[in-house]
Amino acid sequence: MQTSDLKNLKIAIVGAGYAGAASAKALSLLGADVDVYEQAGQIREVGAGIGLRPSSMDRFRQWGIFDAIAKVSSPSDYFEILTATGDPIMKDTWPEIDDFAEETKTHLIHRGDFIEALLGVLPEGMVHLGHKLESIQDKGDSSVLTFANGRTVEADLVVGADGIKSVVRQNLFSDKAPVFSGEHAYRAVISVDDAHGMVVDDNLRMYIGRGTKIYLLPLRHRGQVSFDVTTLCADGSWSPAATKDDLMAAVQGFDERLVGIARDLDMSAVNIRAVYDIDSVDTWHSDSVALVGDAAHSMLHHQGQGANSAILDAGGLADALREADSVKEALALYQATRKPMTDELQRISRQGWTEDEINDVFPGQKPAAQQPQD
């Protein structure tokens, strides 16, 4: 699109998480009039650590925010996969390190630090808190958002960045419910001093046992480590009432140091949730609305690609608006470019367990899609 057309473009982004904040940065650099509407009254990111791949870090370099992300993260050279007792399975450098003009490493970062850094590079006043989306009316060349606080907003382009329970997706593109993976995730951030000597560098390690995986993701720039236990379980409640005994049963048979970390955890500081994704959505866009991030392709965390895919969506959407002659053409180009990649990542991410492991928890069947239980 012409620079003058982009500067006259009014864009409303629903959601101020990774996808929304990244989209706001990328689209505002086009010169468009961008506003972000977030349902929460304050931004508070729970969870633990993630890895920002070289392709994401290169986007940050293009957007002029590489240093803002780098100063609250640790560069990592490789990842390692081991058995439950620590025997090596594979060790490899992160993909894409040498794919860009400069050597670009994966950066390990706390989710809270990441969203704070992203929001911190947006212009003051761009993000509007306390705006819970109730409905969206697609009028063809524009769309109207109606919020629970009574406000309505009309925009030339609406970006649905409102997560796995996306109101935008459910109103316009797919009313399918999230799919329970048959997993529980226990996530905590602990001091490196409490890691029983298992954190010696800035590289991710995953330990694989029967029906359980443990991820150790160092956050040494803040003197901490992200400890994640993902285990097969039949309870699909969004926030299951899991206990320390449940956690200890999941880590049985692992390296005694990992068992020790789990034993020492204060369960009140552990984020426990059932793990969901969504089935592939056929269409991400209309002529004036597009989905990004989890709203478009929420995926399981086994490949560590959720946040990275959201960032690349943001970059891909901005690229398409530059290249195409109209918003309508740009949104079609955006989906054609990004969807094949995220479809494949969704597929691969669902291959986390053997049939025998699944049959231990779901005898004779695989975990079925089901309505989330609140």
PDB file of N, CA and C in Angstrom, residues 190-199 256-264:
ATOM      1  N   ILE A 190      12.264 -20.306  40.055  1.00  0.00           N
ATOM      2  CA  ILE A 190      12.985 -20.446  41.314  1.00  0.00           C
ATOM      3  C   ILE A 190      14.366 -19.818  41.188  1.00  0.00           C
ATOM      4  N   SER A 191      15.012 -19.611  42.315  1.00  0.00           N
ATOM      5  CA  SER A 191      16.377 -19.110  42.317  1.00  0.00           C
ATOM      6  C   SER A 191      17.325 -20.169  41.755  1.00  0.00           C
ATOM      7  N   VAL A 192      18.348 -19.699  41.045  1.00  0.00           N
ATOM      8  CA  VAL A 192      19.383 -20.629  40.574  1.00  0.00           C
ATOM      9  C   VAL A 192      19.990 -21.381  41.755  1.00  0.00           C
ATOM     10  N   ASP A 193      20.064 -20.738  42.903  1.00  0.00           N
ATOM     11  CA  ASP A 193      20.635 -21.376  44.099  1.00  0.00           C
ATOM     12  C   ASP A 193      19.800 -22.551  44.578  1.00  0.00           C
ATOM     13  N   ASP A 194      18.513 -22.601  44.177  1.00  0.00           N
ATOM     14  CA  ASP A 194      17.624 -23.691  44.594  1.00  0.00           C
ATOM     15  C   ASP A 194      17.489 -24.768  43.522  1.00  0.00           C
ATOM     16  N   ALA A 195      18.341 -24.719  42.502  1.00  0.00           N
ATOM     17  CA  ALA A 195      18.237 -25.646  41.373  1.00  0.00           C
ATOM     18  C   ALA A 195      19.134 -26.866  41.532  1.00  0.00           C
ATOM     19  N   HIS A 196      19.635 -27.097  42.739  1.00  0.00           N
ATOM     20  CA  HIS A 196      20.430 -28.296  43.038  1.00  0.00           C
ATOM     21  C   HIS A 196      21.608 -28.463  42.082  1.00  0.00           C
ATOM     22  N   GLY A 197      22.206 -27.344  41.669  1.00  0.00           N
ATOM     23  CA  GLY A 197      23.392 -27.390  40.827  1.00  0.00           C
ATOM     24  C   GLY A 197      23.154 -27.749  39.379  1.00  0.00           C
ATOM     25  N   MET A 198      21.890 -27.733  38.927  1.00  0.00           N
ATOM     26  CA  MET A 198      21.585 -28.191  37.574  1.00  0.00           C
ATOM     27  C   MET A 198      21.656 -27.084  36.523  1.00  0.00           C
ATOM     28  N   VAL A 199      21.833 -25.839  36.956  1.00  0.00           N
ATOM     29  CA  VAL A 199      21.906 -24.734  35.999  1.00  0.00           C
ATOM     30  C   VAL A 199      23.334 -24.200  35.984  1.00  0.00           C
ATOM     31  N   GLU A 256      17.421 -37.391  40.859  1.00  0.00           N
ATOM     32  CA  GLU A 256      17.071 -36.989  42.228  1.00  0.00           C
ATOM     33  C   GLU A 256      17.167 -35.488  42.429  1.00  0.00           C
ATOM     34  N   ARG A 257      17.998 -34.828  41.653  1.00  0.00           N
ATOM     35  CA  ARG A 257      18.079 -33.368  41.776  1.00  0.00           C
ATOM     36  C   ARG A 257      16.808 -32.703  41.261  1.00  0.00           C
ATOM     37  N   LEU A 258      16.239 -33.243  40.184  1.00  0.00           N
ATOM     38  CA  LEU A 258      14.963 -32.732  39.683  1.00  0.00           C
ATOM     39  C   LEU A 258      13.847 -33.016  40.673  1.00  0.00           C
ATOM     40  N   VAL A 259      13.868 -34.210  41.248  1.00  0.00           N
ATOM     41  CA  VAL A 259      12.875 -34.555  42.273  1.00  0.00           C
ATOM     42  C   VAL A 259      13.008 -33.592  43.459  1.00  0.00           C
ATOM     43  N   GLY A 260      14.260 -33.260  43.799  1.00  0.00           N
ATOM     44  CA  GLY A 260      14.499 -32.338  44.900  1.00  0.00           C
ATOM     45  C   GLY A 260      13.948 -30.946  44.629  1.00  0.00           C
ATOM     46  N   ILE A 261      14.101 -30.477  43.385  1.00  0.00           N
ATOM     47  CA  ILE A 261      13.534 -29.169  43.024  1.00  0.00           C
ATOM     48  C   ILE A 261      12.022 -29.190  43.214  1.00  0.00           C
ATOM     49  N   ALA A 262      11.384 -30.255  42.722  1.00  0.00           N
ATOM     50  CA  ALA A 262       9.927 -30.360  42.860  1.00  0.00           C
ATOM     51  C   ALA A 262       9.518 -30.430  44.324  1.00  0.00           C
ATOM     52  N   ARG A 263      10.260 -31.185  45.111  1.00  0.00           N
ATOM     53  CA  ARG A 263       9.924 -31.352  46.533  1.00  0.00           C
ATOM     54  C   ARG A 263      10.012 -30.023  47.278  1.00  0.00           C
ATOM     55  N   ASP A 264      10.938 -29.175  46.871  1.00  0.00           N
ATOM     56  CA  ASP A 264      11.168 -27.912  47.579  1.00  0.00           C
ATOM     57  C   ASP A 264      10.203 -26.805  47.177  1.00  0.00           C
TER      58      ASP A 264
END
